[in-house]
Coordinates of C-alpha atoms in Angstrom, one line a residue:
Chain A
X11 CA 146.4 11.3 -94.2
X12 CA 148.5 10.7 -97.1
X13 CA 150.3 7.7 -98.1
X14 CA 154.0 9.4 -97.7
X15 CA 153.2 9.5 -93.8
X16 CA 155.7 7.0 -91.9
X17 CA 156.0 6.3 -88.4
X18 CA 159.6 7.5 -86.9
X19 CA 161.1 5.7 -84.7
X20 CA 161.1 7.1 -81.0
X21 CA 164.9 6.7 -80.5
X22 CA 165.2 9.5 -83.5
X23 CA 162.3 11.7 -83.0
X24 CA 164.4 14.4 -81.3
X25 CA 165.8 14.7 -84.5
X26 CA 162.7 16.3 -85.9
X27 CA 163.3 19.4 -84.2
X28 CA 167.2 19.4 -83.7
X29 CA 167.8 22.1 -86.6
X30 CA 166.0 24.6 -84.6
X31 CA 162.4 24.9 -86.9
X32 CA 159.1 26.7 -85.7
X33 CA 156.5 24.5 -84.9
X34 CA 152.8 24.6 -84.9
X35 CA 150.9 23.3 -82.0
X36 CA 147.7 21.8 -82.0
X37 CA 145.5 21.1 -79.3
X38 CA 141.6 19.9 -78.8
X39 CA 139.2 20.0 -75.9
X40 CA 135.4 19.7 -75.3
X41 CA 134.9 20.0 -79.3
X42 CA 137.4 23.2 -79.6
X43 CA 140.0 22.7 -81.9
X44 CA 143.1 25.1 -82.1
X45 CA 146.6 25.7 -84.2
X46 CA 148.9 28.1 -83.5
X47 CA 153.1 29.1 -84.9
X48 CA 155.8 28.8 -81.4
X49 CA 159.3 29.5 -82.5
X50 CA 160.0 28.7 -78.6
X51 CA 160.2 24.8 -79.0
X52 CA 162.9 22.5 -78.4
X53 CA 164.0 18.8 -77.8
X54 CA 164.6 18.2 -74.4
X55 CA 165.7 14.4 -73.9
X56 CA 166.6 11.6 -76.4
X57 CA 164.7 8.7 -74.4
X58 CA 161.7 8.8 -73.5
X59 CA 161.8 11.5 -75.9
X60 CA 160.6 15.2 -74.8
X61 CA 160.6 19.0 -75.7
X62 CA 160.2 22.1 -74.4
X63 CA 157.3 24.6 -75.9
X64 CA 156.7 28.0 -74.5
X65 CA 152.8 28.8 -74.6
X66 CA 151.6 32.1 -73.9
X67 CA 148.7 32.6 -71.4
X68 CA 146.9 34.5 -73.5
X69 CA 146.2 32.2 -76.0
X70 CA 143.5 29.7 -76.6
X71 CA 146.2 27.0 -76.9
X72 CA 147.3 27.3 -73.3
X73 CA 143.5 26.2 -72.2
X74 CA 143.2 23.6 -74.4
X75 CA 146.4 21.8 -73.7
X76 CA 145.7 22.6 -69.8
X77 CA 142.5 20.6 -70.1
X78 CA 143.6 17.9 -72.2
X79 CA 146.7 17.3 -71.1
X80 CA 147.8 16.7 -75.0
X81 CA 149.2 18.7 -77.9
X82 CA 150.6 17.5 -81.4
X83 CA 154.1 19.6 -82.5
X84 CA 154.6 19.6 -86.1
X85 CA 157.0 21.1 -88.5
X86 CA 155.5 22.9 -90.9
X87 CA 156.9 23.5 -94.7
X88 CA 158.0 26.5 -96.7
X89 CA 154.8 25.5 -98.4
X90 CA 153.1 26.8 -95.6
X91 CA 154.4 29.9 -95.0
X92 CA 151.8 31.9 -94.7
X93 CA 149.4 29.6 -93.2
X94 CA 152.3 29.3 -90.2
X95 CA 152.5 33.5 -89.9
X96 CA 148.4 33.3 -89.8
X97 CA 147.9 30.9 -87.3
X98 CA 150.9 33.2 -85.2
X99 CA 148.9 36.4 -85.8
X100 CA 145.3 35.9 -85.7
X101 CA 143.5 34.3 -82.4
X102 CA 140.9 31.7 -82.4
X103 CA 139.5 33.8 -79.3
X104 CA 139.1 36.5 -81.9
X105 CA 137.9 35.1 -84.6
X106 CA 136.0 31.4 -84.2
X107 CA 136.7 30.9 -88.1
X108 CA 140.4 31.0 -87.8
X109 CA 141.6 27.8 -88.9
X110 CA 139.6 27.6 -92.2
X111 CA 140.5 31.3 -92.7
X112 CA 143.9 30.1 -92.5
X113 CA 143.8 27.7 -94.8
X114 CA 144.3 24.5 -91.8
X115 CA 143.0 21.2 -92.7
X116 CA 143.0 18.5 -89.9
X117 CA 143.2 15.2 -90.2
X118 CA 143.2 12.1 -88.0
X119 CA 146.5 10.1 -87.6
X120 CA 145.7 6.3 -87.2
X121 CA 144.4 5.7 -83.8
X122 CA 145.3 9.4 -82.0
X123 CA 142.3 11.0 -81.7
X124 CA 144.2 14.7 -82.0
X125 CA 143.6 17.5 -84.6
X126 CA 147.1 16.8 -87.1
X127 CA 147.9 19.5 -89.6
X128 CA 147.8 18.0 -92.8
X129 CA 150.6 19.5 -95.5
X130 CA 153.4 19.2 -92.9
X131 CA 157.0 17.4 -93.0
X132 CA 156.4 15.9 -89.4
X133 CA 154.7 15.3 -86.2
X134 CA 154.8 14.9 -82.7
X135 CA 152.2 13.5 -80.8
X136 CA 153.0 14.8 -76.8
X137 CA 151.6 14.1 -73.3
X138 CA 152.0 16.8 -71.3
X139 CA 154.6 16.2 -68.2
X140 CA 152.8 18.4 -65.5
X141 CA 155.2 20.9 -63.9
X142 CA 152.7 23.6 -62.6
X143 CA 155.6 25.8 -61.6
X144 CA 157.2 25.7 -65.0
X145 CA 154.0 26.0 -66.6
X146 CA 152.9 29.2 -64.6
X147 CA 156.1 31.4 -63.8
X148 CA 157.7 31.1 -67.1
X149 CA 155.0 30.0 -69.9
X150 CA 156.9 26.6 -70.1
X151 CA 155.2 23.6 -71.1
X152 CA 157.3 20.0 -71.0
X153 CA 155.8 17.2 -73.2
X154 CA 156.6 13.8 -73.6
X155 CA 156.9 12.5 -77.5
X156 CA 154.6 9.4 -77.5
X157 CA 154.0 9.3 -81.3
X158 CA 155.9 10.8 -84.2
X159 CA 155.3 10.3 -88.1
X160 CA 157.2 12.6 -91.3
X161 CA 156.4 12.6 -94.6
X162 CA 158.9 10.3 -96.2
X163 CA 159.4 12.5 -99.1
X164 CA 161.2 14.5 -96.5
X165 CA 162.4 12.6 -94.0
X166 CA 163.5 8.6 -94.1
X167 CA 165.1 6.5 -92.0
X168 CA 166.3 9.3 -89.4
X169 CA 167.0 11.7 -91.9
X170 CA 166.5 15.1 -93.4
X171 CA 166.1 15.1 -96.9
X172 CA 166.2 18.7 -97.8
X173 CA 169.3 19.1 -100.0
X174 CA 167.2 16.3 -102.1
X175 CA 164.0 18.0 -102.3
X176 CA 162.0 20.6 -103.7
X177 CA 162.8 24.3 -101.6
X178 CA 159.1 24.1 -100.9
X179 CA 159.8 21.6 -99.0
X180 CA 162.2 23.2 -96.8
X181 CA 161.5 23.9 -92.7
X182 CA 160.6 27.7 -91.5
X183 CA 163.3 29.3 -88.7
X184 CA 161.2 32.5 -87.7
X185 CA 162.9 35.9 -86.8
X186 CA 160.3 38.2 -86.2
X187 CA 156.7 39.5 -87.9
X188 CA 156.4 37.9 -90.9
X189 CA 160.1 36.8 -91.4
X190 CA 161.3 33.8 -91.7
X191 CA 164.3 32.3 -92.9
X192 CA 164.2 28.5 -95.3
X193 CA 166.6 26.0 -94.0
X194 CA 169.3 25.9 -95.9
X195 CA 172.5 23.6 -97.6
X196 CA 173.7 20.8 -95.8
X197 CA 177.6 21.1 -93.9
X198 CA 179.8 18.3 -92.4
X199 CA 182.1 17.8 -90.2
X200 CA 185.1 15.7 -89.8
X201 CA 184.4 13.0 -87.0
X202 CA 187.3 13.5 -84.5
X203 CA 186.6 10.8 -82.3
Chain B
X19 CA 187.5 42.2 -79.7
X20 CA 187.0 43.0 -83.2
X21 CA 185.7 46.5 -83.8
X22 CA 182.7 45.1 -85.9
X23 CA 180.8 43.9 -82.5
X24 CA 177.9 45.9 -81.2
X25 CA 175.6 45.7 -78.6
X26 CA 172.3 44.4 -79.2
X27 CA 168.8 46.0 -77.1
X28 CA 167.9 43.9 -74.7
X29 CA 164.3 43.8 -75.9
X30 CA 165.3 42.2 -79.2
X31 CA 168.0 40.1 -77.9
X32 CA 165.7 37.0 -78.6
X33 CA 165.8 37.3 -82.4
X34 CA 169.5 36.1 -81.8
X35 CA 167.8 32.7 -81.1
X36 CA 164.5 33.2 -82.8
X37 CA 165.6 30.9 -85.5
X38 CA 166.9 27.9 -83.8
X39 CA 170.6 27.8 -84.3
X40 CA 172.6 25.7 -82.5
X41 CA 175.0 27.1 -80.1
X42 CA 178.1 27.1 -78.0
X43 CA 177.6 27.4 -74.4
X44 CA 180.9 28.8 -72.9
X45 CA 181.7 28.8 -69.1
X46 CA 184.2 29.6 -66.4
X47 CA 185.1 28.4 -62.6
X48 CA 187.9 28.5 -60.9
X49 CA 190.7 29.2 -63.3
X50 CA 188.9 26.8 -65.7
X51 CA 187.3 27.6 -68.6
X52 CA 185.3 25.4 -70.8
X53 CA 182.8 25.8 -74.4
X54 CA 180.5 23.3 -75.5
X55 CA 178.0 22.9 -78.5
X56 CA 174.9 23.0 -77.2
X57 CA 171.5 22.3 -80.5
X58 CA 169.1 22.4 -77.6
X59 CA 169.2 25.9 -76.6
X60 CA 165.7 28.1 -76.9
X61 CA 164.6 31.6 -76.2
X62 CA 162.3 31.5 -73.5
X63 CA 160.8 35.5 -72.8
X64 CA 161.4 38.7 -73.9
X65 CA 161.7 40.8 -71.0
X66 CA 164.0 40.1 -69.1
X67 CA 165.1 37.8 -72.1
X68 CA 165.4 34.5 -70.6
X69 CA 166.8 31.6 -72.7
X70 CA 166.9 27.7 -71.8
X71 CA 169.8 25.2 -72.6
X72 CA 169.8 21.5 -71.5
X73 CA 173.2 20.6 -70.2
X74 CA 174.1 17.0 -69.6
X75 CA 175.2 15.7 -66.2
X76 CA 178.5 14.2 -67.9
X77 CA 179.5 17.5 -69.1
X78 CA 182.3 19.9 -67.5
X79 CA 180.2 22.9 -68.5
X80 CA 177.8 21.5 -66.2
X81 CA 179.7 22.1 -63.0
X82 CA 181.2 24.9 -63.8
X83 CA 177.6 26.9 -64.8
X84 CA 176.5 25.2 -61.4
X85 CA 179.4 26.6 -59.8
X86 CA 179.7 30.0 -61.2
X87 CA 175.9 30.8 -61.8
X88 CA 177.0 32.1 -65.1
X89 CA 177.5 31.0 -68.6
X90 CA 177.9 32.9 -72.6
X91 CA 175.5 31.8 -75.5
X92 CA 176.9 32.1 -78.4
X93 CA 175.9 31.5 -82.1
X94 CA 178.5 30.3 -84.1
X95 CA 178.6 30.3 -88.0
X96 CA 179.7 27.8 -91.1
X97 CA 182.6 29.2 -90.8
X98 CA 183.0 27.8 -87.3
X99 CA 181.2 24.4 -88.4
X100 CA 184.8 22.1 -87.3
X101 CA 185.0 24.0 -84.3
X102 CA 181.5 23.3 -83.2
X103 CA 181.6 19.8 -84.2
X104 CA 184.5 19.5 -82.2
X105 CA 183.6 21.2 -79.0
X106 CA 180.5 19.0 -78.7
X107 CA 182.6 15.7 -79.1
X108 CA 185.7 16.3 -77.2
X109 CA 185.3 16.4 -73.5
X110 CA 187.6 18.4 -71.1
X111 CA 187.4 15.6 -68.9
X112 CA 189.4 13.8 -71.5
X113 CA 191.6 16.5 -73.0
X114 CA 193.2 19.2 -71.2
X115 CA 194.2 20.5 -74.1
X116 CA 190.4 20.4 -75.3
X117 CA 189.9 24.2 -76.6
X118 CA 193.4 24.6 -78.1
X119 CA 192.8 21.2 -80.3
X120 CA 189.5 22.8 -81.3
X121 CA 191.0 26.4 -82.3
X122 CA 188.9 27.7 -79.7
X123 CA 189.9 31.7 -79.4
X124 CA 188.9 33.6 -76.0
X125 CA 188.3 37.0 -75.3
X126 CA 187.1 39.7 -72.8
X127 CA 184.0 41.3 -73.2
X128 CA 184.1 44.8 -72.1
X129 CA 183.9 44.5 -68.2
X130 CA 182.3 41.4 -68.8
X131 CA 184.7 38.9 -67.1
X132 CA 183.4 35.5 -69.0
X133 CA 185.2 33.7 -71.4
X134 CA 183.6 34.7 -74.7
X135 CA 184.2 32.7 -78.1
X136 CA 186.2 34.9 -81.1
X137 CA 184.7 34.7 -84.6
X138 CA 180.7 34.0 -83.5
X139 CA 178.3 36.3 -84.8
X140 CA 176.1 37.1 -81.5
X141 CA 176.8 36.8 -78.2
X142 CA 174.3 36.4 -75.2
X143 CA 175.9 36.6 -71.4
X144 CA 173.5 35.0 -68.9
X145 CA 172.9 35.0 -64.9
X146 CA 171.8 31.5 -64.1
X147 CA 168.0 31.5 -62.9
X148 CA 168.5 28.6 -60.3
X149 CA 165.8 26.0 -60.8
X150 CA 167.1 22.5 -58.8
X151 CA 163.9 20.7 -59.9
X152 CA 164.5 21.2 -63.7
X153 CA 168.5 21.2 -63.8
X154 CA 168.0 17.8 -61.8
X155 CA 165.2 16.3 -63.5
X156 CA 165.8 17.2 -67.2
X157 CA 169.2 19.2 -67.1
X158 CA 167.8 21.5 -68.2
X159 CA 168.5 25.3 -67.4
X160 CA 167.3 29.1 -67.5
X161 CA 169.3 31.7 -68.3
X162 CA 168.5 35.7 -67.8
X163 CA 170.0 37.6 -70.3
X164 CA 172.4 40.1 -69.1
X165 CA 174.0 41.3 -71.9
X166 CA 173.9 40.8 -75.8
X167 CA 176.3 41.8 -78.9
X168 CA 176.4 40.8 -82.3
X169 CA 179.2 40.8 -85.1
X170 CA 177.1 43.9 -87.1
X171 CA 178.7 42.2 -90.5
X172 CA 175.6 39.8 -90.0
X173 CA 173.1 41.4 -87.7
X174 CA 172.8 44.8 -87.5
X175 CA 169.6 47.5 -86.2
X176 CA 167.8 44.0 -85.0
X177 CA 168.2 42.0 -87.8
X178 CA 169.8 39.0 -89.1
X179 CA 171.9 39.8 -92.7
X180 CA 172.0 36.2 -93.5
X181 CA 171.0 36.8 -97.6
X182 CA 173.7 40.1 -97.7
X183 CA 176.8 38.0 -96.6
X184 CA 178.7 35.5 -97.6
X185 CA 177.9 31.6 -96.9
X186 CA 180.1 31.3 -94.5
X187 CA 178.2 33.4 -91.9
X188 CA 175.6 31.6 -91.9
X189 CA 174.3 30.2 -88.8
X190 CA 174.4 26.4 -88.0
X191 CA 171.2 23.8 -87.3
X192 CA 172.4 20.4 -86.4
X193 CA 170.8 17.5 -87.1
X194 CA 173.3 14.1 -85.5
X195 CA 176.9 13.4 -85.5
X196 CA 178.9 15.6 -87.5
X197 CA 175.6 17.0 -90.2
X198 CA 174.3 20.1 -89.6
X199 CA 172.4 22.8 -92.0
X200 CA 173.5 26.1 -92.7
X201 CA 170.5 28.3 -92.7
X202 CA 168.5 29.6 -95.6
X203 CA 166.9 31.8 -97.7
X204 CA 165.0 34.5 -96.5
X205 CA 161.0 34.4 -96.9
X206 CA 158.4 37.1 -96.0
X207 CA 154.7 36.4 -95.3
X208 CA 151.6 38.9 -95.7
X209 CA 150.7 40.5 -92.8
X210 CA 147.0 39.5 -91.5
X211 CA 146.6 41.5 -89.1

């Protein structure tokens, strides 16, 4: 891990993920290791902090985090582009090399033994809240944030930095195939209250 | 309605929230009608197109989606950035005059008998999908997708026009109290596959 790489505090992790980016999930199981692009991922609740991710049943992900019962959210970077359509596109069921193919280097955060994405702006370390139901009728997996880190050069002290830093740096909204759109200029409002 | 809203195919109705924009939820029961600002809002399948939204217990939108089984999705734009601010802050509960004060404009989509926001750039009309467990638990709610228009000035033929228009059609990514991001630039990846 690089040196950038601060812990967030929990109270503020929703904030991560409250501008709407795709994610990649990771997830690791009896020595199988797996990343793959959702656009389906959303906060959920402030405290304890959780999201929503919708995982496919046909994907090697949706194993893993079954058997584990863990999964790491992270936002990936402009930087990444193509490493975020790859992992989307290609399946680690077809092809065992995938994550070196795709350019994916893993690294350990600390004392959480799960495979972290290096190169990213942020992470999310989740437990997986077991709703079978959820889970099964409509792909719809609940985790609960126990860990979260961004790379300060990015985000600091519950903020975004992107009108501050290089567009490389900038979070991936994805439309469809291999379009994305950058996050973009920063807007505000007047407080009426 | 102005005359540049079209309809939008069902089975790409998702790419209105591919994304992540926040969104205005809109609702009506009873004679009473009521639109919130809603950042966690997520596609959830493509067909049917389902959507989620979490919507608080202390909100009015909340009992009147409960009640009605129905609710809009809306995405609104920079140009709406006040309004949105505003809805999400000011509660009906406290302001009668709530929609008014926030330059909130209704109208009637064809035989669609919901109260539908003037000036977004999409549209999505939703049939609640009642799940007690998860509205209860983690307010959080599933939406089929009934219907689905956009404003053709900024998504036309399935696709967002976010780098042909001006600035202020941009969609909105909030972040905490009155900051939100307008979305970006436009980036391609290779296709792998």
């Amino acid at each position: 891990m690089n040196d950038y790489i601060e812990p967030v505090e929990m109270g503020k992790a929703y904030r991560l993920l409250n501008h709407g980016p795709t994610v990649l999930v990771s997830s690791r199981h009896g020595g199988t290791d797996n990343v793959m692009a959702a656009a389906w991922c959303c906060a959920l609740d402030f405290s304890p902090p959780k999201l929503t991710v919708v995982i496919d049943k046909a994907t090697k992900t949706r194993e893993l985090v079954e058997q584990s019962g863990r999964f790491i959210i992270q936002v990936p970077t402009a930087r990444q582009l193509q490493l975020t359509n790859d992992v989307g596109t290609i399946s680690l069921e077809d092809d065992k090399d995938k994550l070196a193919k795709c350019g994916v280097k893993l690294f350990r955060m600390h004392d959480d033994d799960m495979p972290f994405v290096a190169g990213c702006a942020a992470w999310l370390s989740c437990k997986l809240v077991p709703e079978p139901h959820n889970q099964h009728t409509y792909d719809l997996f609940i985790g609960e944030i126990t860990g979260a880190w961004a790379d300060s050069r990015i985000f600091k002290n519950g903020h975004w930095l992107f009108e501050e830093a290089a567009p490389e740096w900038r979070s991936l909204h994805h439309v469809a195939g291999g379009h994305f759109y950058a996050i973009g200029e920063a807007l505000t409002a007047k407080s009426r209250k």
